[in-house]
Short mmCIF file of C-alpha atoms and ligand atoms in Angstrom, two decimals:
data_model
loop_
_atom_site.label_atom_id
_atom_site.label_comp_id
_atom_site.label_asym_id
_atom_site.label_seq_id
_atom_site.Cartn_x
_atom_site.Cartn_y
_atom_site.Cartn_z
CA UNK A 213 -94.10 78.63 58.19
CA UNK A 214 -92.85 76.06 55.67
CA UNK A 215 -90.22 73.77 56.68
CA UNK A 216 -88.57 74.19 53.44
CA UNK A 217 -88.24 77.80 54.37
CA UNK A 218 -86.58 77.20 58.28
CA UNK A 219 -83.43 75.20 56.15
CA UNK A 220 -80.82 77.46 55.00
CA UNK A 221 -80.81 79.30 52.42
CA UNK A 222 -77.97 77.54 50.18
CA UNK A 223 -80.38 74.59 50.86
CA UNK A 224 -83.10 75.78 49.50
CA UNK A 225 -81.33 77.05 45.94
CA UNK A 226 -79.49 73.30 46.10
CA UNK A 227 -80.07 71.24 43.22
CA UNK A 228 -79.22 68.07 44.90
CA UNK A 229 -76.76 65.79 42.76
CA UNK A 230 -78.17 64.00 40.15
CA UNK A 231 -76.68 60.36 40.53
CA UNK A 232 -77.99 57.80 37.74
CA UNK A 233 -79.78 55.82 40.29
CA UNK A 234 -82.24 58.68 41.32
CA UNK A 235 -81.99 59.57 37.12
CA UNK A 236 -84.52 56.57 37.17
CA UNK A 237 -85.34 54.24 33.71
CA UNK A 238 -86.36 50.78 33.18
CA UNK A 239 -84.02 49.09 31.83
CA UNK A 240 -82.12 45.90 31.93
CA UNK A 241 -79.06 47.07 30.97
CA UNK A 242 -77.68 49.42 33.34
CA UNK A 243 -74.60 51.73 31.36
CA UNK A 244 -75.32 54.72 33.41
CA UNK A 245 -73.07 54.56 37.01
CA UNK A 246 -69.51 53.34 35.76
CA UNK A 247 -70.35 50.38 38.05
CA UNK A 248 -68.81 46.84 37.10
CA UNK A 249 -71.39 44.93 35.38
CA UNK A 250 -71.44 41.67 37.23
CA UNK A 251 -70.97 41.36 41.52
CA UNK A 252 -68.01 39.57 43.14
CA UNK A 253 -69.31 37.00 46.03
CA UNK A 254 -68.21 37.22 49.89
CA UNK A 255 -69.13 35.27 52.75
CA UNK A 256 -69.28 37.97 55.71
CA UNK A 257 -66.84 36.79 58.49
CA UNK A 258 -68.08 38.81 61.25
CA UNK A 259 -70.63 37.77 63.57
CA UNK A 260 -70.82 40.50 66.45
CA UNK A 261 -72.86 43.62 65.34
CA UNK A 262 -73.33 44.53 68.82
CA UNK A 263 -70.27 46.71 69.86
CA UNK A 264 -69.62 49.89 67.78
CA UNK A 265 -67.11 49.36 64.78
CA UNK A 266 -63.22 50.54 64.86
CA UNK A 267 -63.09 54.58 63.80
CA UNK A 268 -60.89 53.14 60.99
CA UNK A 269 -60.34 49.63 60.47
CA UNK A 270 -57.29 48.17 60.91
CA UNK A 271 -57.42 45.59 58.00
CA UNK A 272 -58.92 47.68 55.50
CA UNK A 273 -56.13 50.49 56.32
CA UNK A 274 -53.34 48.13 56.25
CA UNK A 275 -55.23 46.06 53.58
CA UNK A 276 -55.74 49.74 51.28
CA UNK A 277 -51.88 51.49 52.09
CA UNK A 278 -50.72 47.66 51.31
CA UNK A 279 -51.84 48.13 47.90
CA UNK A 280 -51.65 51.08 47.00
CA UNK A 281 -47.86 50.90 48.12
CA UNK A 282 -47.83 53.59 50.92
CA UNK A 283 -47.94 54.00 54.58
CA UNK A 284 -51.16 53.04 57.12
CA UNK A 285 -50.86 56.62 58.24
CA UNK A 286 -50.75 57.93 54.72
CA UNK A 287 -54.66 56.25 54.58
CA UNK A 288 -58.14 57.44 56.23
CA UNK A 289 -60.91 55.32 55.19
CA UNK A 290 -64.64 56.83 54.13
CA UNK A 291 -67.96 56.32 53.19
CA UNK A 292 -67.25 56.16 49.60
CA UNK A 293 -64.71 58.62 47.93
CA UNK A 294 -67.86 60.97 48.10
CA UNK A 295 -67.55 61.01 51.76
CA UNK A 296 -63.86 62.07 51.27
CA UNK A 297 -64.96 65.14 48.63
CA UNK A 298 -66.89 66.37 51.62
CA UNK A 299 -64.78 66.01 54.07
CA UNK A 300 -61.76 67.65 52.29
CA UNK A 301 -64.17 70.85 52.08
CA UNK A 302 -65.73 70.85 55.55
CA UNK A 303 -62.58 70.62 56.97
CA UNK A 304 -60.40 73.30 55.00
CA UNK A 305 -62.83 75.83 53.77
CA UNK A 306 -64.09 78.79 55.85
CA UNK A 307 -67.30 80.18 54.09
CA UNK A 308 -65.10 83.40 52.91
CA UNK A 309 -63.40 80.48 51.28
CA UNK A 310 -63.85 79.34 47.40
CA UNK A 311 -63.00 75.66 45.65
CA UNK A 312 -62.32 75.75 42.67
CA UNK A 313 -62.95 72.65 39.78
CA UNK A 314 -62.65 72.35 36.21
CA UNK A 315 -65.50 71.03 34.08
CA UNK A 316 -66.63 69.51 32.50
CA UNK A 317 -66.17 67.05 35.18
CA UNK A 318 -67.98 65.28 38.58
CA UNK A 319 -70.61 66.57 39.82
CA UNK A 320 -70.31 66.09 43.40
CA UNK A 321 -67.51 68.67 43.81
CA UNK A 322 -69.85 71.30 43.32
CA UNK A 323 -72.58 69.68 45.16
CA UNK A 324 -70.40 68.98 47.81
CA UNK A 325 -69.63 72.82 47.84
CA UNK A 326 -72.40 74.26 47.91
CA UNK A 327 -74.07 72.19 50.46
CA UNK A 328 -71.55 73.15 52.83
CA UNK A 329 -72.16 77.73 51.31
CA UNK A 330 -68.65 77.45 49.58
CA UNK A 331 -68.36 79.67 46.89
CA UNK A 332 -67.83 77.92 43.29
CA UNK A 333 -65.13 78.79 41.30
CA UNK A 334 -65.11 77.38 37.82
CA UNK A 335 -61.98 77.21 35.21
CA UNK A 336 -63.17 75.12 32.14
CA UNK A 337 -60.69 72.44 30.86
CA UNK A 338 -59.20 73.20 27.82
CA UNK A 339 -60.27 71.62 24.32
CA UNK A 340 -58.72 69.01 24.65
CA UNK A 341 -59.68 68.49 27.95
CA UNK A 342 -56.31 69.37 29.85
CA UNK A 343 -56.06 71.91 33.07
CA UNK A 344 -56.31 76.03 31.81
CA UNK A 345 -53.18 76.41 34.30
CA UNK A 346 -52.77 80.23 32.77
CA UNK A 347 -56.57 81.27 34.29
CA UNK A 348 -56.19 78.53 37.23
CA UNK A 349 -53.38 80.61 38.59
CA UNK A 350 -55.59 84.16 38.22
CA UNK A 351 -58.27 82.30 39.51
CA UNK A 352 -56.67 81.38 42.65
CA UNK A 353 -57.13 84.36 45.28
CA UNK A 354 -59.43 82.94 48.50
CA UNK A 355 -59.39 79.65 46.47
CA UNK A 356 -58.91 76.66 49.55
CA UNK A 357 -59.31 73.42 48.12
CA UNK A 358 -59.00 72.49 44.09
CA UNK A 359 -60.36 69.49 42.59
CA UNK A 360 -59.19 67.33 39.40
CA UNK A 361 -60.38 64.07 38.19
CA UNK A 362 -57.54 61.97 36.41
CA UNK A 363 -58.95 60.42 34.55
CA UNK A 364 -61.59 62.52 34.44
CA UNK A 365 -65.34 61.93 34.52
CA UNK A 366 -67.11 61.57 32.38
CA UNK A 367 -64.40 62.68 29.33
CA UNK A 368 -62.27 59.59 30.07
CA UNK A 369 -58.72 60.57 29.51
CA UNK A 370 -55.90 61.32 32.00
CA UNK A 371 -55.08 64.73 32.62
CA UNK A 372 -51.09 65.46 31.64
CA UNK A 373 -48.96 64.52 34.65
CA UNK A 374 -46.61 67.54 34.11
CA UNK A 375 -49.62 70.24 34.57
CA UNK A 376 -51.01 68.27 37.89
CA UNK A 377 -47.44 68.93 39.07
CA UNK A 378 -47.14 72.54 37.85
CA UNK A 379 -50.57 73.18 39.18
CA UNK A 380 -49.27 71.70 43.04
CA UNK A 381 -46.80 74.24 42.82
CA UNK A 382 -48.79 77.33 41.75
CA UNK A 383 -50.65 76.16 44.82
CA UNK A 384 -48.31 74.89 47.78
CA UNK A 385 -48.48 76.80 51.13
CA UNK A 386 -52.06 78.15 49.61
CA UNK A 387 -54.67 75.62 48.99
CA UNK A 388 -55.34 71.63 49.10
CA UNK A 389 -54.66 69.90 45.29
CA UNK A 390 -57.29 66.95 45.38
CA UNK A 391 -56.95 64.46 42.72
CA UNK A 392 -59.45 62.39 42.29
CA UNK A 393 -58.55 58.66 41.20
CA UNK A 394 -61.77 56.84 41.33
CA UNK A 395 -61.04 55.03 38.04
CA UNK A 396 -57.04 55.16 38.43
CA UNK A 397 -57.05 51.19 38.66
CA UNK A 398 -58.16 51.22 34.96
CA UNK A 399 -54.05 53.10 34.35
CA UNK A 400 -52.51 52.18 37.42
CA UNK A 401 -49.16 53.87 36.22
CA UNK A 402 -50.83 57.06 36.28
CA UNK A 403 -51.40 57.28 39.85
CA UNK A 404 -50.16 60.24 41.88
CA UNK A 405 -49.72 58.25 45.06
CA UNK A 406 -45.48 58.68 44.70
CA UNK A 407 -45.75 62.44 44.87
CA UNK A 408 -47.10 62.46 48.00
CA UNK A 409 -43.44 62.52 49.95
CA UNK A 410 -42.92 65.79 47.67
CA UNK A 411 -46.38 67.35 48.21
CA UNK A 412 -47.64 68.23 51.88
CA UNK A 413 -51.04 69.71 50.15
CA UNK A 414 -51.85 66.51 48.34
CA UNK A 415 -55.06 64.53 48.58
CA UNK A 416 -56.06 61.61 46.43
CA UNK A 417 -59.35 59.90 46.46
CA UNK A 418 -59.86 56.78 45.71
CA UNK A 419 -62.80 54.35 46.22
CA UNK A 420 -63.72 50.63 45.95
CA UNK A 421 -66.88 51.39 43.92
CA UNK A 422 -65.40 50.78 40.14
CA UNK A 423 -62.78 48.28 39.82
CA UNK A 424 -63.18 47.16 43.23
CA UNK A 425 -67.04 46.34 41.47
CA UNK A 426 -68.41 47.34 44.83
CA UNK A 427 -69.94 50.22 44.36
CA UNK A 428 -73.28 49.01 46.55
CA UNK A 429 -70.21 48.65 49.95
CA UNK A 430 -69.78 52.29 49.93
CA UNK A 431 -66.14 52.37 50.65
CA UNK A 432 -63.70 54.68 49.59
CA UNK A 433 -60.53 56.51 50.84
CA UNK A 434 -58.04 59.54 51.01
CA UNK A 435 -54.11 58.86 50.61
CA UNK A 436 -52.46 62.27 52.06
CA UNK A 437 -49.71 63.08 54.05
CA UNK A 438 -50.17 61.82 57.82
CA UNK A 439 -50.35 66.09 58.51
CA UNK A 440 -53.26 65.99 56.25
CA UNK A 441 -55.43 62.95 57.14
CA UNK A 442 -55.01 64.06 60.68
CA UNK A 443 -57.43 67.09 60.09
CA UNK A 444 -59.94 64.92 58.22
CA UNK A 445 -59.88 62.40 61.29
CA UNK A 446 -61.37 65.54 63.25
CA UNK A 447 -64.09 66.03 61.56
CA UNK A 448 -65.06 63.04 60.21
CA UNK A 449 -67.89 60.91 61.95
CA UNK A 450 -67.08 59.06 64.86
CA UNK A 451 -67.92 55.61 63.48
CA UNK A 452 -68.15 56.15 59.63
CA UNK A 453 -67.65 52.42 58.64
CA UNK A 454 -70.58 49.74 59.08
CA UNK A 455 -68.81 46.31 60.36
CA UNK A 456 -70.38 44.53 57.58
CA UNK A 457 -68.17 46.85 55.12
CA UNK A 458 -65.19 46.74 56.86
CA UNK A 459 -65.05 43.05 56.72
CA UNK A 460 -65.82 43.36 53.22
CA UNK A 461 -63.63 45.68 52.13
CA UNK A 462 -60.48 44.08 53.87
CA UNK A 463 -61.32 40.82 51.93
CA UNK A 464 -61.42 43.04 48.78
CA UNK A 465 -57.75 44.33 49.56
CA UNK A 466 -56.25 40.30 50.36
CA UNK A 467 -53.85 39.25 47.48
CA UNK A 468 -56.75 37.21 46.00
CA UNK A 469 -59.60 39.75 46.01
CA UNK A 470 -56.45 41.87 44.20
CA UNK A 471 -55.66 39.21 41.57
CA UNK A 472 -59.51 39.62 40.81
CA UNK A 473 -59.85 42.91 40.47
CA UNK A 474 -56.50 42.82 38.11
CA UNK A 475 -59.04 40.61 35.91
CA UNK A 476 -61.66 42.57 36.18
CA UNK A 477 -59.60 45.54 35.17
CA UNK A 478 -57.65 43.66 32.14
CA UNK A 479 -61.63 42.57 31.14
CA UNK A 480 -62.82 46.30 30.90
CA UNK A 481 -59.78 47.08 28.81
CA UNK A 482 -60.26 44.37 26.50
CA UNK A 483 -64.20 44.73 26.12
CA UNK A 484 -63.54 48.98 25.58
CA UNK A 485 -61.33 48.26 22.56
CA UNK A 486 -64.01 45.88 21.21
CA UNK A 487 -66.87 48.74 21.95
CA UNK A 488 -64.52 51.61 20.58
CA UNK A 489 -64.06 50.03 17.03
CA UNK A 490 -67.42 48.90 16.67
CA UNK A 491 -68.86 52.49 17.48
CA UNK A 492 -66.88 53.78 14.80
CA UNK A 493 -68.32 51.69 12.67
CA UNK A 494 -71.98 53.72 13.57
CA UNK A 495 -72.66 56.65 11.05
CA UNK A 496 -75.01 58.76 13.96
CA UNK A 497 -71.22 58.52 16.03
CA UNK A 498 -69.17 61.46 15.17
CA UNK A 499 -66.71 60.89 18.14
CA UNK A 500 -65.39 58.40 20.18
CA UNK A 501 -63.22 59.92 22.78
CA UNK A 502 -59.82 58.34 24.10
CA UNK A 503 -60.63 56.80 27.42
CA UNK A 504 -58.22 55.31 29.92
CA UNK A 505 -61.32 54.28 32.47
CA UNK A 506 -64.24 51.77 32.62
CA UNK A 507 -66.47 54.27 30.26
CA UNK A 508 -66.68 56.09 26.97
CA UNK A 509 -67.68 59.51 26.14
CA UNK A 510 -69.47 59.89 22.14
CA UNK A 511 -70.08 62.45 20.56
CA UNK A 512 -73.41 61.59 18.55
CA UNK A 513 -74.90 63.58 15.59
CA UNK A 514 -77.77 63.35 17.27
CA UNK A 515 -77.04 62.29 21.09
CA UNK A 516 -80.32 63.23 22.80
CA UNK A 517 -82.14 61.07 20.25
CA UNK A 518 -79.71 58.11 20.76
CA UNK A 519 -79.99 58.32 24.52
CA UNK A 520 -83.84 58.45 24.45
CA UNK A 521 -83.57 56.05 21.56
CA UNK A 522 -81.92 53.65 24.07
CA UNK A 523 -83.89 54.47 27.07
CA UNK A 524 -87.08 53.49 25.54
CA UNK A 525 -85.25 49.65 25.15
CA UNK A 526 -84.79 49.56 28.46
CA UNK A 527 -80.18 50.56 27.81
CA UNK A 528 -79.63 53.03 30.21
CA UNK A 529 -76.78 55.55 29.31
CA UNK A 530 -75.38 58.49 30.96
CA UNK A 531 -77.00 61.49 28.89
CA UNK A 532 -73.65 64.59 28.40
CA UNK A 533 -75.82 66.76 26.53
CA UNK A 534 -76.21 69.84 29.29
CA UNK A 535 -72.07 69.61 30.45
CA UNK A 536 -70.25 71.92 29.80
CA UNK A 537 -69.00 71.85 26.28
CA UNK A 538 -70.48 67.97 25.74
CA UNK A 539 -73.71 68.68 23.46
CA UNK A 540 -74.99 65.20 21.76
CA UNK A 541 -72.39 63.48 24.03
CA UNK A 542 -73.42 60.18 25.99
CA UNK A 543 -71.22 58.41 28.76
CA UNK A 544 -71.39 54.80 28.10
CA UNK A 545 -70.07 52.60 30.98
CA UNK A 546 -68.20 49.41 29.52
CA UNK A 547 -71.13 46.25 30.43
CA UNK A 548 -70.65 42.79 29.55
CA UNK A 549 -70.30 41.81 26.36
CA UNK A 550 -73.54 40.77 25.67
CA UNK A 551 -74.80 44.40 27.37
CA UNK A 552 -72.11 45.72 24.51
CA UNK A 553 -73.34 44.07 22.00
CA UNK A 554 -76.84 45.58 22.99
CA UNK A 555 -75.37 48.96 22.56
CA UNK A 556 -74.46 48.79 19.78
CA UNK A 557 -77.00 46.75 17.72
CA UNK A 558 -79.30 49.54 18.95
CA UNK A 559 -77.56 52.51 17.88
CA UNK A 560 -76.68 50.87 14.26
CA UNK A 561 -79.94 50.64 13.37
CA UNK A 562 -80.43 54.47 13.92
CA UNK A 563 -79.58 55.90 10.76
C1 LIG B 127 -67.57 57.14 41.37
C2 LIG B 127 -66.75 58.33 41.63
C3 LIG B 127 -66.34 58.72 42.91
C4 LIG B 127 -66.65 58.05 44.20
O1 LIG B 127 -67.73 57.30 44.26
P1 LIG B 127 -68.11 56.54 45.62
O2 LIG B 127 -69.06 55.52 45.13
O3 LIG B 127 -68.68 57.57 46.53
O4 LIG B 127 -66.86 55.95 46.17
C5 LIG B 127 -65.52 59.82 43.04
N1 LIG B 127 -65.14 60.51 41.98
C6 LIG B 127 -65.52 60.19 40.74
C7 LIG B 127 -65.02 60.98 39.61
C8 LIG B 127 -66.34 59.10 40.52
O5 LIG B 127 -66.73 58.81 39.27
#
């Protein structure tokens, strides 16, 4: 008997996510992960490794609910906001149960799903890449935990604030509303974090791996209701966070490793504008779509050759072409502005 065969059966059909590091390439310019281009430096502080770490760190919790303007019990820390996606499902779906997420969009939500034998539920976004609230609500029989990404990746634009609200209350007393804000530092006043005193069945997710540029830490979070975070705390591992994170991560959250991210972010912004109008200027781009993140989706008239194009220089971009929706689209993550500059010398001279 094959091994392969003794795992379960969900396990066996899983296509594993397929994250741009595993995605391979040689390349020395890296466009692919939404990562920031260049590392901040820390010193680690702590020197005793030999006792087990806190369950949930008291700086980083008071360090995370201090910024993000809400209470240490309205925090739970993770291993990444991936490690929150998981959670969220382990914890609230049965396996009669269904999640249900709207793509295109990430791909963990899926993975996350089906690893645990969740049944998928899928209600494509709109056009113009807003919630289909109409089919949501048929949709949502047996439906436990539903997943948006504002903004979302890898489209880049926020989804309307009015719908995310309309679509928690098609859903209260039913099902878990889990936005995900991985890039919400990028359009801070878009965050969802004040409707959490209205909202019992709110989860955000947030994580230190974009503007935070530490996406190598693996630290993330959920902001919920203290109701909420309390069921997570049962299920999650015992002693998720590695000391040498924790200490990390609560320098990240100080009032200076804030002021630097606040650069980082303002940065992005300005080096995105700079990328947008220059890609316009490229007659194989047909589209540059609106982003309010650290990454732009284009529409190519050709996108698999430009990716491969790229590739072969050693610029590695996120290839769209098999989501949902996104044929000849690319997911270019904002790089330095020489890495920009590399971009788009190389796609100019396709004609
Ligand atoms: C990057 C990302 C995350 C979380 O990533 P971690 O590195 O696990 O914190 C979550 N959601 C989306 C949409 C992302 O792009």
């Amino acid at each position: 008997m094959q091994i392969t065969q003794l795992s379960r059966k969900n396990i066996q059909a899983l296509t594993p996510y397929q994250s741009a590091r595993r995605l391979g390439g040689k390349g020395d310019v890296w466009l692919n992960a939404n990562e920031y281009p260049i590392s901040p430096d820390f010193n680690l502080s702590a020197r005793q490794f030999n006792r087990y770490p806190e369950a949930q760190p008291q700086a980083v919790i008071e360090g995370y609910a201090r910024y993000a303007g809400l209470s240490p019990d309205n925090v739970l820390v993770t291993r990444g906001g991936d490690e929150s996606i998981e959670l969220i499902i382990r914890a609230f779906c049965e396996l009669s149960d269904s999640v249900l997420y709207c793509p295109p969009t990430y791909g963990m939500y899926s993975v996350s799903a089906e690893t645990c034998g969740i049944t998928l539920k899928t209600v494509p976004l709109t056009a113009d890449f807003q919630l289909d609230l109409a089919e949501i609500e048929r949709q949502l029989d047996g439906v436990k935990v539903v997943f948006v990404c504002s903004p979302n990746n890898p489209t880049g634009g926020l989804i309307k604030r009015s719908d995310l609200l309309k679509l928690l209350q098609i859903t209260a007393g039913r099902a878990i509303v889990v936005v995900d804000e991985a890039y919400i530092e990028f359009c801070p006043e878009a965050t969802m974090t004040n409707e959490l005193a209205n909202y019992p069945h709110l989860a955000i997710v947030r994580t230190l791996s974009k503007a935070f540029a530490l996406a190598g830490l693996r630290c993330g979070f959920t902001l919920a209701n203290p109701e909420l975070i309390g069921v997570l705390q049962k299920v999650i591992a015992p002693y998720p966070l590695p000391v040498p994170v924790s200490d990390i991560a609560a320098q990240a959250l100080q009032p200076q490793g804030l002021a630097e991210m606040r650069q980082r972010v303002a940065d992005v912004l300005k080096n995105r504008q700079w990328l947008i109008e220059q890609l316009q200027k490229c007659s194989q781009v047909e589209r540059v779509f609106d982003s309010e993140a650290n990454y732009l989706l284009v529409k190519f008239k050709d996108g698999q050759k430009v990716f491969q194009a790229l590739w072969d220089q050693g610029i590695i971009l996120r290839n769209q072409h098999t989501a949902l929706g996104l044929a000849n689209c690319v997911r270019i993550t904002i790089g330095t502005p020489e890495e920009n500059q590399r971009v788009v010398q190389a796609i100019s001279e396709l004609s």
